[in-house]
PDB file of C-alpha atoms (C1' of nucleotides) in Angstrom:
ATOM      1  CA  UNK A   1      59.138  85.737 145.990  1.00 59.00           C
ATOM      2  CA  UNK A   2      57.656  84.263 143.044  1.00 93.00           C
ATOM      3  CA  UNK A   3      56.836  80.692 143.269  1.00 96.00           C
ATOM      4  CA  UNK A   4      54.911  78.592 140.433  1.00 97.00           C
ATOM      5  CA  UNK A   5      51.778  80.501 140.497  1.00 96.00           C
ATOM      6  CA  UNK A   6      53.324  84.068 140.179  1.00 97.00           C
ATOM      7  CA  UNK A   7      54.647  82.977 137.140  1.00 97.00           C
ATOM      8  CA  UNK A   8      51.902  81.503 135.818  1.00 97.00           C
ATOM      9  CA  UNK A   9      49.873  84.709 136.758  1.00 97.00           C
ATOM     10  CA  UNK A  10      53.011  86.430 134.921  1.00 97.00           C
ATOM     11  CA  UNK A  11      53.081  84.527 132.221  1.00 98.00           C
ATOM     12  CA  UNK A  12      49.263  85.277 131.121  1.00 97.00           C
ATOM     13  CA  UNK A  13      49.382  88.602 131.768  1.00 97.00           C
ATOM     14  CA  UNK A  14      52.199  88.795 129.119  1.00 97.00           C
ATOM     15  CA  UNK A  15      51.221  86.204 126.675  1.00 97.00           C
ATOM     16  CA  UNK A  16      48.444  88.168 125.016  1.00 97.00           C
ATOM     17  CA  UNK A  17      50.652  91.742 124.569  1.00 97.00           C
ATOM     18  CA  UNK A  18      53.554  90.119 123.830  1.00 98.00           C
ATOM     19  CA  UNK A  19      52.673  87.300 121.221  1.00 98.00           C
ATOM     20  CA  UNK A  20      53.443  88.710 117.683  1.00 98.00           C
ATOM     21  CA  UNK A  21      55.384  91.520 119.000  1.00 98.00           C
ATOM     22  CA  UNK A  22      58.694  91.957 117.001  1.00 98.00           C
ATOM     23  CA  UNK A  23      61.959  92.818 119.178  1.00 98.00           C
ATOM     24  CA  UNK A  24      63.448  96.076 118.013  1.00 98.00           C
ATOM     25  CA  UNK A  25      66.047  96.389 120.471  1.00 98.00           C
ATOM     26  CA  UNK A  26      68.084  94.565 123.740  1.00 98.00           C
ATOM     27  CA  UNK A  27      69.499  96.644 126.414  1.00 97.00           C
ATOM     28  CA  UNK A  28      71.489  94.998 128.915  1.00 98.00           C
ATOM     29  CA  UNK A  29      73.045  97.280 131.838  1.00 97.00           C
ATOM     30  CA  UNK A  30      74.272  94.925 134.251  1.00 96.00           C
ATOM     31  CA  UNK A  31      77.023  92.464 133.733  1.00 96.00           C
ATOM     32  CA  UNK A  32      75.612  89.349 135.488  1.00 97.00           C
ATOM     33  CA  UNK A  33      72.390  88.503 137.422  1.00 96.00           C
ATOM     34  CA  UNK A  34      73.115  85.291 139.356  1.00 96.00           C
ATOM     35  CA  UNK A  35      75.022  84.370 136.241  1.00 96.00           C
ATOM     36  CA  UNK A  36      76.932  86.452 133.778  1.00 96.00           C
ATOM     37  CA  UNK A  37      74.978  87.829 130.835  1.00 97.00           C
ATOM     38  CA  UNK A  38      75.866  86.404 127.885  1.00 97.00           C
ATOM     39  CA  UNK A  39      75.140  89.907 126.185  1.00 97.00           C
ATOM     40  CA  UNK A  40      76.035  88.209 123.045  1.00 97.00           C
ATOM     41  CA  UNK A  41      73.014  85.771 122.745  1.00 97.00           C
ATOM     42  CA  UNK A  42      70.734  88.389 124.166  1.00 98.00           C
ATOM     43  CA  UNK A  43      71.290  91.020 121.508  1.00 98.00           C
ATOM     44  CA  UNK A  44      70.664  88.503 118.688  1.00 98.00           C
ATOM     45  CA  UNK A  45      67.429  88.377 120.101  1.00 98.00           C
ATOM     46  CA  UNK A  46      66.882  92.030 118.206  1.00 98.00           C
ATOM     47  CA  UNK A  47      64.740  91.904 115.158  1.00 98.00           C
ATOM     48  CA  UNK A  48      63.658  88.645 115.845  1.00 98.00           C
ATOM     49  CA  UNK A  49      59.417  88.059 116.790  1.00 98.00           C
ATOM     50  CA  UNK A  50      57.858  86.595 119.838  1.00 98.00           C
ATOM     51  CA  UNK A  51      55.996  83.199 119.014  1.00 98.00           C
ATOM     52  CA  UNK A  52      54.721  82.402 122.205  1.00 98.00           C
ATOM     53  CA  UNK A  53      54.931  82.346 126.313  1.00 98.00           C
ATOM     54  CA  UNK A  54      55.751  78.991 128.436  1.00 98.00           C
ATOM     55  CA  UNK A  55      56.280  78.035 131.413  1.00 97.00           C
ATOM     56  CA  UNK A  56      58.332  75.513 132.939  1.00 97.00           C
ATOM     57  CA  UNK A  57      59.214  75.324 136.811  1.00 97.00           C
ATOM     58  CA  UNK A  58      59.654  78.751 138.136  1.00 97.00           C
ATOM     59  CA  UNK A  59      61.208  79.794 134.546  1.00 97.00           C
ATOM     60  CA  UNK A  60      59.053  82.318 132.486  1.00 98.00           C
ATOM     61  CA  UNK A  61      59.551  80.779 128.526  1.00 98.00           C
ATOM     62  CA  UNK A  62      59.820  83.559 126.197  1.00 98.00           C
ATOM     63  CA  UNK A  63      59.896  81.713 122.349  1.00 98.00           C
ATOM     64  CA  UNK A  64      61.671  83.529 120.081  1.00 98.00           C
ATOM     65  CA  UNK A  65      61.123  82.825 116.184  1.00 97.00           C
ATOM     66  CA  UNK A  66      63.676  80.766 114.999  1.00 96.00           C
ATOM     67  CA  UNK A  67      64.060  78.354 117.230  1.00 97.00           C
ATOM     68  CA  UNK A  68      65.347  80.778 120.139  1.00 98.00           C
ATOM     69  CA  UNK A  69      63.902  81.031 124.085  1.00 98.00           C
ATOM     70  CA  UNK A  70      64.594  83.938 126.102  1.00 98.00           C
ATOM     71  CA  UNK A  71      64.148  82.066 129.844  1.00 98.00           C
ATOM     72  CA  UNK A  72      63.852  84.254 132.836  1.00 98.00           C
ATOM     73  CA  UNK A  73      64.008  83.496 135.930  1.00 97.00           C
ATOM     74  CA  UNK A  74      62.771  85.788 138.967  1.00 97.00           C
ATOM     75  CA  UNK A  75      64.912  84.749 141.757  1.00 96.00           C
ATOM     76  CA  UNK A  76      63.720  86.294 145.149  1.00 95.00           C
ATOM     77  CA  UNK A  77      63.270  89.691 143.750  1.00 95.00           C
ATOM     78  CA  UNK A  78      62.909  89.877 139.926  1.00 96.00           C
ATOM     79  CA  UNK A  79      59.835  92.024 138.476  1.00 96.00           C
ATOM     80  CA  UNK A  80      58.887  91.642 134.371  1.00 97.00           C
ATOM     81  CA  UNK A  81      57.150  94.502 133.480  1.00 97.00           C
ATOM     82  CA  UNK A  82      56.060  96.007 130.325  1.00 97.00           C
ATOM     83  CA  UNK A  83      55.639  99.796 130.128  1.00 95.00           C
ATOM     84  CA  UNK A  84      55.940 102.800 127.891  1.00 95.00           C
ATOM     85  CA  UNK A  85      59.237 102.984 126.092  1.00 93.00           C
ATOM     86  CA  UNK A  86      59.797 106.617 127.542  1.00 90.00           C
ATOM     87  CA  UNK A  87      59.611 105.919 131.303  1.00 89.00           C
ATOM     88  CA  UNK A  88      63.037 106.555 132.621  1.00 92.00           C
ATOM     89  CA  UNK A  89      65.468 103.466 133.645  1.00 93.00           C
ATOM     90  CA  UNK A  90      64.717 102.399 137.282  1.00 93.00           C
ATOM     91  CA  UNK A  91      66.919 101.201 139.837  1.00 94.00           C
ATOM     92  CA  UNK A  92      67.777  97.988 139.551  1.00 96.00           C
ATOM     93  CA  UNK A  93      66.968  97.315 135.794  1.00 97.00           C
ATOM     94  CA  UNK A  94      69.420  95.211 134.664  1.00 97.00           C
ATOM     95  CA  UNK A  95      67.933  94.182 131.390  1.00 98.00           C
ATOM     96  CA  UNK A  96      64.841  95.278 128.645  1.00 98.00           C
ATOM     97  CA  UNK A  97      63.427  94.798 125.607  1.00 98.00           C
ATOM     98  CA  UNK A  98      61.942  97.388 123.555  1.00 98.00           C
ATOM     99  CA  UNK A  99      59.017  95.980 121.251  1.00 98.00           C
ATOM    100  CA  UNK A 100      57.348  97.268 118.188  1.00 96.00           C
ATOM    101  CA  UNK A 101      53.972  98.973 119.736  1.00 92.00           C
ATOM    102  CA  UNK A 102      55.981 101.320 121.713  1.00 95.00           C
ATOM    103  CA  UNK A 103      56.683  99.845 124.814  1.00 97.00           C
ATOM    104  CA  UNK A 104      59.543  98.167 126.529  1.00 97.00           C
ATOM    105  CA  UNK A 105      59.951  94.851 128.710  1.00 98.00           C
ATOM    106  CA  UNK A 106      61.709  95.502 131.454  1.00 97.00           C
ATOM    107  CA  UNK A 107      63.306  93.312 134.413  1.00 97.00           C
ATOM    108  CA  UNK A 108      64.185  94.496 137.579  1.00 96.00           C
ATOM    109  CA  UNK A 109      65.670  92.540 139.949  1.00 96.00           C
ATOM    110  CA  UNK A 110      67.005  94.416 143.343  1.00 95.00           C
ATOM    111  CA  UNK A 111      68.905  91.138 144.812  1.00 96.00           C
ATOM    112  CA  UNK A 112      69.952  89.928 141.320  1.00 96.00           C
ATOM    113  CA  UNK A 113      69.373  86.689 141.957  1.00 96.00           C
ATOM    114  CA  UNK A 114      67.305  86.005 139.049  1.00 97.00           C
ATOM    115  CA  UNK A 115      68.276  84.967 135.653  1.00 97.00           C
ATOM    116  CA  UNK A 116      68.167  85.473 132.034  1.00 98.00           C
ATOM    117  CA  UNK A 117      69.948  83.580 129.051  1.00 98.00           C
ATOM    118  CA  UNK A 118      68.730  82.510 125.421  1.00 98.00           C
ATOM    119  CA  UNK A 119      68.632  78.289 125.254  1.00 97.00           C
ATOM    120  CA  UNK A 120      67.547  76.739 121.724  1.00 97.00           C
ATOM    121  CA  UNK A 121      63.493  75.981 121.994  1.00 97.00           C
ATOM    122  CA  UNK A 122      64.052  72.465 121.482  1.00 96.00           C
ATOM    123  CA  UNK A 123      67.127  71.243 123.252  1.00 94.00           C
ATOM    124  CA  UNK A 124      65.556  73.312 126.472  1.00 95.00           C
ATOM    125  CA  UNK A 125      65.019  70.549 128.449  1.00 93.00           C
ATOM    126  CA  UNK A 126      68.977  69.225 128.028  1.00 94.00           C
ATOM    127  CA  UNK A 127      69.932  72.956 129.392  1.00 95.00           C
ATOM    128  CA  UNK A 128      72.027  72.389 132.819  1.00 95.00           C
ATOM    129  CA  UNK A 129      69.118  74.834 134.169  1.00 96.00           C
ATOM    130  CA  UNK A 130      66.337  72.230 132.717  1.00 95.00           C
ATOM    131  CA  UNK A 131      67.715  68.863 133.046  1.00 94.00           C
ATOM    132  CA  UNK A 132      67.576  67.923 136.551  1.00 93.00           C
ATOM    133  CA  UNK A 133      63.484  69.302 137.321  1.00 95.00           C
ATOM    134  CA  UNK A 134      61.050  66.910 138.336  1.00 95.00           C
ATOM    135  CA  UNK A 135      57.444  67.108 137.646  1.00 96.00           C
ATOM    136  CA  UNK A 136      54.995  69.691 137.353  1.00 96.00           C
ATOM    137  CA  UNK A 137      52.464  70.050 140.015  1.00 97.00           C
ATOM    138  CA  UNK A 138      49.215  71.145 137.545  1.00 97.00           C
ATOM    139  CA  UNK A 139      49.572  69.214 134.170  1.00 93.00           C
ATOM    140  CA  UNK A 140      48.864  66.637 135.177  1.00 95.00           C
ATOM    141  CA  UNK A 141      47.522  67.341 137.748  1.00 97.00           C
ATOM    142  CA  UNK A 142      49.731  66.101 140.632  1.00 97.00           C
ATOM    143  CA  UNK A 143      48.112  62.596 142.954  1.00 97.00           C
ATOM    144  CA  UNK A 144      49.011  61.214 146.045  1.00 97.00           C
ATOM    145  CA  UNK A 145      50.012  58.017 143.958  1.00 96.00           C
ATOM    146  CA  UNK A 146      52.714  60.050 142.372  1.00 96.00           C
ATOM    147  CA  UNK A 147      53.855  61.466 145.994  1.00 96.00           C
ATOM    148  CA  UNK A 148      54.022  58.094 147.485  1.00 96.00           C
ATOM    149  CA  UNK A 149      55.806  57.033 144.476  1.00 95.00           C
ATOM    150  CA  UNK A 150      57.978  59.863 144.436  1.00 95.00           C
ATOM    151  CA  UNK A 151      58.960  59.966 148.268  1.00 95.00           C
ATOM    152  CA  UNK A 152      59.369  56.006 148.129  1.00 93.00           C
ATOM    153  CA  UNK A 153      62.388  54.868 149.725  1.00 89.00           C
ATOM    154  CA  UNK A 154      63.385  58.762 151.081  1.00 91.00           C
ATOM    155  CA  UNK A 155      63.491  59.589 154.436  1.00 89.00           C
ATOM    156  CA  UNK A 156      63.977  63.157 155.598  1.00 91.00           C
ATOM    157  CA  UNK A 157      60.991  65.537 156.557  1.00 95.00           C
ATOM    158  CA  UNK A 158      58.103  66.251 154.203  1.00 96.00           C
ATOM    159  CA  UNK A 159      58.244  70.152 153.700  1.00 96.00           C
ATOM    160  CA  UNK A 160      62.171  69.782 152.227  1.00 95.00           C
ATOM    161  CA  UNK A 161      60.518  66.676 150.062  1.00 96.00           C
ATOM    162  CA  UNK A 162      57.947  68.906 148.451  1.00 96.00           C
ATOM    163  CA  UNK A 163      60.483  71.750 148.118  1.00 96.00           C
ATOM    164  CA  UNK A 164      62.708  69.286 146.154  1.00 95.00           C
ATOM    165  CA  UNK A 165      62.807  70.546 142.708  1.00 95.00           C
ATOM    166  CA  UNK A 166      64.700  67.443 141.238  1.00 94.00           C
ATOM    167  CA  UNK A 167      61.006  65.951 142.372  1.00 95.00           C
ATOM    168  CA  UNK A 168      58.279  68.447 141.969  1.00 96.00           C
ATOM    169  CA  UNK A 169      58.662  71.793 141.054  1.00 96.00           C
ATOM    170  CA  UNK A 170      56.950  75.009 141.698  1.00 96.00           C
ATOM    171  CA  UNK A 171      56.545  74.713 145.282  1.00 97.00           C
ATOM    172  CA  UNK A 172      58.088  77.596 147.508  1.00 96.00           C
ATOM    173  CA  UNK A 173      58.575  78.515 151.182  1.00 96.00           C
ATOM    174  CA  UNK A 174      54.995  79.811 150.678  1.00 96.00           C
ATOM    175  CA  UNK A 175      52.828  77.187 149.156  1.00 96.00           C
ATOM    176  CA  UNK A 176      54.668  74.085 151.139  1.00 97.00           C
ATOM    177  CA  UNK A 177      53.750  75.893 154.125  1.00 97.00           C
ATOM    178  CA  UNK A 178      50.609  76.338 152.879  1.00 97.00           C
ATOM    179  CA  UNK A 179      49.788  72.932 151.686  1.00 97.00           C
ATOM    180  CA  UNK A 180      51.028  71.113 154.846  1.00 97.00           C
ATOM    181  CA  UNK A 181      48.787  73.568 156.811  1.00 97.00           C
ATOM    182  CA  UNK A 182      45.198  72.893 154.664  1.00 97.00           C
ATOM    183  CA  UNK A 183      46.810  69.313 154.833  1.00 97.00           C
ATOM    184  CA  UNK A 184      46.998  68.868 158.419  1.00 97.00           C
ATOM    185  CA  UNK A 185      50.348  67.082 158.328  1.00 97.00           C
ATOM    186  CA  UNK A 186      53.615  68.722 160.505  1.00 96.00           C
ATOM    187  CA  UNK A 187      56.702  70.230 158.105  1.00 96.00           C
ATOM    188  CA  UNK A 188      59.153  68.035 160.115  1.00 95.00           C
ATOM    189  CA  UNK A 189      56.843  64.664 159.450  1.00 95.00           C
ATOM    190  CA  UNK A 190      58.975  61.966 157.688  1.00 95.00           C
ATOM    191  CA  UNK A 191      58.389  61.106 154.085  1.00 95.00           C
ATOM    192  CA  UNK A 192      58.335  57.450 155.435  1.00 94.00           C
ATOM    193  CA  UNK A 193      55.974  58.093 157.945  1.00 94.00           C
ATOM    194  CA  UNK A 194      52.831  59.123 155.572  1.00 96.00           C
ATOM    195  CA  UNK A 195      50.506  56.832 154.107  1.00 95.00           C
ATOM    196  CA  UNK A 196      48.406  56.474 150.931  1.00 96.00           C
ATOM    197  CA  UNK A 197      45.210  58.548 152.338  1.00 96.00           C
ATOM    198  CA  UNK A 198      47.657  61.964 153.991  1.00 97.00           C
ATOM    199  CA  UNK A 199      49.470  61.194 150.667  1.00 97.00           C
ATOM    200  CA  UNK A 200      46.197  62.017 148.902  1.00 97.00           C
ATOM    201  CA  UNK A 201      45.446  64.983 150.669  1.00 97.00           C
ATOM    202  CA  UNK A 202      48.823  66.713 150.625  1.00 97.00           C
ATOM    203  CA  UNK A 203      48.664  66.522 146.711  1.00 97.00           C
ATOM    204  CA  UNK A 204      44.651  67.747 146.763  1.00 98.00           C
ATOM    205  CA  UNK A 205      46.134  70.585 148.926  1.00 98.00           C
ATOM    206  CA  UNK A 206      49.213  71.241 146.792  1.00 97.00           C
ATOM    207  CA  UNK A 207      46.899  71.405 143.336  1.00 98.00           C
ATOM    208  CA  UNK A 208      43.958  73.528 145.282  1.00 98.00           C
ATOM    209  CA  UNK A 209      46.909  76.103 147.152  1.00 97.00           C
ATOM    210  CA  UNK A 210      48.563  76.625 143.550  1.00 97.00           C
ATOM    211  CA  UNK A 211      45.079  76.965 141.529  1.00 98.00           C
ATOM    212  CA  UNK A 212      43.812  79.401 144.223  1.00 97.00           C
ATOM    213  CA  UNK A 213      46.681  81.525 144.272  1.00 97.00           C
ATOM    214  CA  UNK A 214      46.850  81.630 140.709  1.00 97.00           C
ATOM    215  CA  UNK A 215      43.255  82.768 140.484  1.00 97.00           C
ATOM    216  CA  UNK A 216      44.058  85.107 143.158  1.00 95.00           C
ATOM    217  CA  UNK A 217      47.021  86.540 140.917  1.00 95.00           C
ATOM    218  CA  UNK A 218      49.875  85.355 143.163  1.00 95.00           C
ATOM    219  CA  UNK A 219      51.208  86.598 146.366  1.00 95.00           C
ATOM    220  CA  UNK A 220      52.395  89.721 146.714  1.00 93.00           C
ATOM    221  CA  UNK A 221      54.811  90.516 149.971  1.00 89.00           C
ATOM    222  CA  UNK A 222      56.695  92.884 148.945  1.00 85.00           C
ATOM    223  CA  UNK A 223      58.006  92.838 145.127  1.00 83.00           C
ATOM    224  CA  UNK A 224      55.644  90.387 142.946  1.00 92.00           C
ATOM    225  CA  UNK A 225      53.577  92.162 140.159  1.00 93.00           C
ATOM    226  CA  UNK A 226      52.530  90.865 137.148  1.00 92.00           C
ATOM    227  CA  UNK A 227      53.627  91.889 133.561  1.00 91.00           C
ATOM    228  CA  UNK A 228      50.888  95.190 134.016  1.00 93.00           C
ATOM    229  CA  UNK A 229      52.204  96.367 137.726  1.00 92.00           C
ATOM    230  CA  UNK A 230      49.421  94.837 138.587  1.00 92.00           C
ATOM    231  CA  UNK A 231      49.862  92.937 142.771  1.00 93.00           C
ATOM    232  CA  UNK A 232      48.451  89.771 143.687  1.00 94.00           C
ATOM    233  CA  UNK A 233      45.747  89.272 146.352  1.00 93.00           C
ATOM    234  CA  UNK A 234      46.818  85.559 147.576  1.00 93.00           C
ATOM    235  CA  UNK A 235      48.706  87.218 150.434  1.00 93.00           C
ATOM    236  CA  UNK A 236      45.138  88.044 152.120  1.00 94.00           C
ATOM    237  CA  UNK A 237      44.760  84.205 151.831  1.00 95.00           C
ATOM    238  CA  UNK A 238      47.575  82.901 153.441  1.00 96.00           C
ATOM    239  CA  UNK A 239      46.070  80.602 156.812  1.00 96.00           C
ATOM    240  CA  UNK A 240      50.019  79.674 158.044  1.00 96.00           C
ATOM    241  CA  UNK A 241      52.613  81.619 156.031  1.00 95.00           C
ATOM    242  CA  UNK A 242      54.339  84.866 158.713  1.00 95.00           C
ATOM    243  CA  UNK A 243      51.350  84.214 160.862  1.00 95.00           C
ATOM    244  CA  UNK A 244      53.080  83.189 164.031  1.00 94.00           C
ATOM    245  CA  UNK A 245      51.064  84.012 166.965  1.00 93.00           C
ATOM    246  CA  UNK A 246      48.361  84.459 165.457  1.00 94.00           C
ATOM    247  CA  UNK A 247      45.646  81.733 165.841  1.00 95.00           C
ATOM    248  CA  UNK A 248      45.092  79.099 163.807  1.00 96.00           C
ATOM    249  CA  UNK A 249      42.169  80.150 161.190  1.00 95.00           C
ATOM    250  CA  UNK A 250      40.704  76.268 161.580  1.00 95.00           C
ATOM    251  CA  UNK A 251      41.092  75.155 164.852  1.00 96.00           C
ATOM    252  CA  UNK A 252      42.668  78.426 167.210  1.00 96.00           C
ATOM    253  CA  UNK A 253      45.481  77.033 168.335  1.00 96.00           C
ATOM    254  CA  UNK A 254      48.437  79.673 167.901  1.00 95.00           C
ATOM    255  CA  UNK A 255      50.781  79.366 164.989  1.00 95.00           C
ATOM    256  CA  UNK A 256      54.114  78.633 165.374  1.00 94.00           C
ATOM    257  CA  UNK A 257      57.523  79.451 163.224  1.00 94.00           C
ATOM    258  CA  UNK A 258      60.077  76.810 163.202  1.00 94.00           C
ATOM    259  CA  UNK A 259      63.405  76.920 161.086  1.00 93.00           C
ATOM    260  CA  UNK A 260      64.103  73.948 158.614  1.00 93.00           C
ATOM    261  CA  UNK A 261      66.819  73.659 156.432  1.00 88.00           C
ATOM    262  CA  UNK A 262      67.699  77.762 157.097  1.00 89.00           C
ATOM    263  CA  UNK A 263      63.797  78.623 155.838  1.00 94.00           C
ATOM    264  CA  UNK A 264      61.051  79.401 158.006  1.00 95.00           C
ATOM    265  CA  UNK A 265      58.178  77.657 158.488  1.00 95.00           C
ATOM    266  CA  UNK A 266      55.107  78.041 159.846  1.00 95.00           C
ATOM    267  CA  UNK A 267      52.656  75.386 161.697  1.00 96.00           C
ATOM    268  CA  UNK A 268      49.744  74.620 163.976  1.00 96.00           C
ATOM    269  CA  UNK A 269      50.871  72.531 166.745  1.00 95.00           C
ATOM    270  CA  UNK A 270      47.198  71.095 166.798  1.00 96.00           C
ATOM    271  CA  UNK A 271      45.739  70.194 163.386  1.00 94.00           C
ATOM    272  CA  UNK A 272      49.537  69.778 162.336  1.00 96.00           C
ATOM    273  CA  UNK A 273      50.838  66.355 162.837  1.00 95.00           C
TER     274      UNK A 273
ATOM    275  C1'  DC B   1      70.818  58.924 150.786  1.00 60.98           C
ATOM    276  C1'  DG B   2      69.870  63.349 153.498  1.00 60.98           C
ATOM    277  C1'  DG B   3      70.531  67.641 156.496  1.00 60.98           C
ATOM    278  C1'  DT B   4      72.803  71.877 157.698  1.00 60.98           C
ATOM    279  C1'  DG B   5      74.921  76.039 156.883  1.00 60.98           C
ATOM    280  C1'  DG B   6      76.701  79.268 153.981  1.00 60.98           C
ATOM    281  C1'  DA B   7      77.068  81.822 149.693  1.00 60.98           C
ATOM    282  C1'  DC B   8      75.135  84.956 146.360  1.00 60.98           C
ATOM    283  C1'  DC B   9      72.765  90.473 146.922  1.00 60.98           C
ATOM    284  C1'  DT B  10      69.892  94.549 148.343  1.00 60.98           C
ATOM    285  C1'  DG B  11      66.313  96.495 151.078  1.00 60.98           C
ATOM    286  C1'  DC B  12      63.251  96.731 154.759  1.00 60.98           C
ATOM    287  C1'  DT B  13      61.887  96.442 159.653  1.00 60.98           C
ATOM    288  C1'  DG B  14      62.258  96.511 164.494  1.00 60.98           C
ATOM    289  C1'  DG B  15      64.852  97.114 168.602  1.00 60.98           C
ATOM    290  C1'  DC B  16      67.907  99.851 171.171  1.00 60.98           C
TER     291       DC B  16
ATOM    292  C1'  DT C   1      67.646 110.281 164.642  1.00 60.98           C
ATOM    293  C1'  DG C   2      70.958 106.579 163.645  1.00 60.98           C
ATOM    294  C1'  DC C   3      72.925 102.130 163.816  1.00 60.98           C
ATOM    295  C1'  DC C   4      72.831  97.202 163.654  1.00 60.98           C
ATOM    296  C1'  DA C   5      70.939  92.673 163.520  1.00 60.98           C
ATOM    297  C1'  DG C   6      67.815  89.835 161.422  1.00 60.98           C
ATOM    298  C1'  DC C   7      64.995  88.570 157.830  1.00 60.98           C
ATOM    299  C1'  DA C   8      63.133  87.919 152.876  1.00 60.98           C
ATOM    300  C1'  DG C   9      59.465  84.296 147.768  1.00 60.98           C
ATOM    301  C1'  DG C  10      65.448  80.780 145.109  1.00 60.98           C
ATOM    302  C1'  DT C  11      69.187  78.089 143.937  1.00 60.98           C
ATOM    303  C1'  DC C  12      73.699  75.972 144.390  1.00 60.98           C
ATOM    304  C1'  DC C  13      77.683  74.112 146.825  1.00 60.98           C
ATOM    305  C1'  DA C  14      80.744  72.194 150.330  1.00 60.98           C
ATOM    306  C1'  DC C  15      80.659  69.537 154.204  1.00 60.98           C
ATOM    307  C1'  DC C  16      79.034  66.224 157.868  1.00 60.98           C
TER     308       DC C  16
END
DNA sequence: CGGTGGACCTGCTGGC
DNA sequence: TGCCAGCAGGTCCACC
């Protein structure tokens, strides 16, 4: 589910109820997500006050004081919720928080193939999980330069490129296909085969997708909320995404689905190329 | 260098 | 109604 933007959306939801808010107690009720729980390292994290949300990738920061970050990381089905400290355990909640204020932050995660570990604040970006990301899409804001520069001596087609995360990060199944379709440019288009100018629209498409759908508080298909409950709207917005056979919303054409690399993808045969 | 296919896991949908 | 196949937003790995 939750690309770059449904964290982002996540992580400002949280930020303000969470900032200042002093850990009173860890609960941990599953042994391993995608990775074992170190259950150790999580329960130090009681007593201990929240400094301040980040974000990096598709990893929701959570600074601890003293130097500690809870990271979390959503998978395809993770949900970070806070709610009263008397609603009853769900299925699927593998892991909460309670806070001083009465309530408890919760994550869910049906597939468990999210994650969740403590990492020292400032050797973060030497973590295994950290080390190997490449650059952020929104700050700065990403350029077709950078693209170009980026894709330079690759081959291979475009929609795997932007869903590289050892190049950019953030970008999903979702907002690739999106992009490429506002874009104009085919998913199966070789990273040698684009020049400066499609360069320079694929990243204007890439910034505008993400800022939309943050604005639009992510997409929800089926488990995305943000830290209230509250579901995104982007999904109304989607022009390509699991719209096969249905026409194109710019020129009429019908969409298509394609499979690349395992992951569907969806095109128009016409303003695609 | 890059692509494919599979693995991890549960839940939902659609077809028969 | 029930069963089964296929599919799902992410990552990581072995293999060609």
């Amino acid at each position: 589910m939750p690309e770059l933007p449904e964290i982002e959306v996540l992580k400002r939801s949280l930020e303000p109820r969470l900032a200042g808010r002093r850990i009173l107690e860890v609960r941990i009720h599953a042994p391993a997500l995608r990775e074992p729980l170190d259950r150790r390292s999580l329960m130090s994290l009681a007593g201990r006050r929240v400094e301040r949300l980040g974000r990096r990738s598709k990893y929701l920061l959570v600074e601890i004081e003293q130097g500690a970050t809870l990271v979390i990381h959503l998978g395809m089905s993770g949900r970070l919720t806070l709610a009263p400290v008397a609603t009853e355990l769900e299925a699927h909640e593998h892991l909460s928080f309670r806070l001083d204020g009465g309530e408890r932050l919760r994550l869910r995660d049906p597939r468990r193939f999210g994650l969740a570990f403590v990492a020292s604040t400032d050797g973060l970006e030497a973590d295994r999980h950290f080390r190997h990301l490449g650059a952020e899409p929104l700050s700065p804001v990403l350029t077709g330069g950078q693209l170009a520069a980026l894709a330079h001596g690759r081959r291979g087609p475009v929609k795997s490129f932007l869903m590289d995360g050892r190049l950019l990060v953030g970008v999903g199944n979702i907002y690739a296909t999106e992009a490429l379709h506002r874009a104009g440019i085919h998913p199966s288009r070789s990273v040698a085969r684009i020049g400066a100018e499609r360069w320079q629209r694929l990243a204007e498409a890439v910034v505008g997708i993400l800022e939309r759908a943050i604005e639009e508080g992510g997409t929800t298909l089926n488990d995305f909320t943000d830290g209230a409950g509250q579901e995104g709207d982007f999904q109304g917005s989607l022009a390509a995404y699991g719209r096969a056979g249905e026409p194109c919303l710019t020129c009429g054409s019908t969409l298509r689905r394609m499979v690349q690399s395992g992951r569907s993808t969806f095109y128009c045969p016409r303003c695609q190329r």
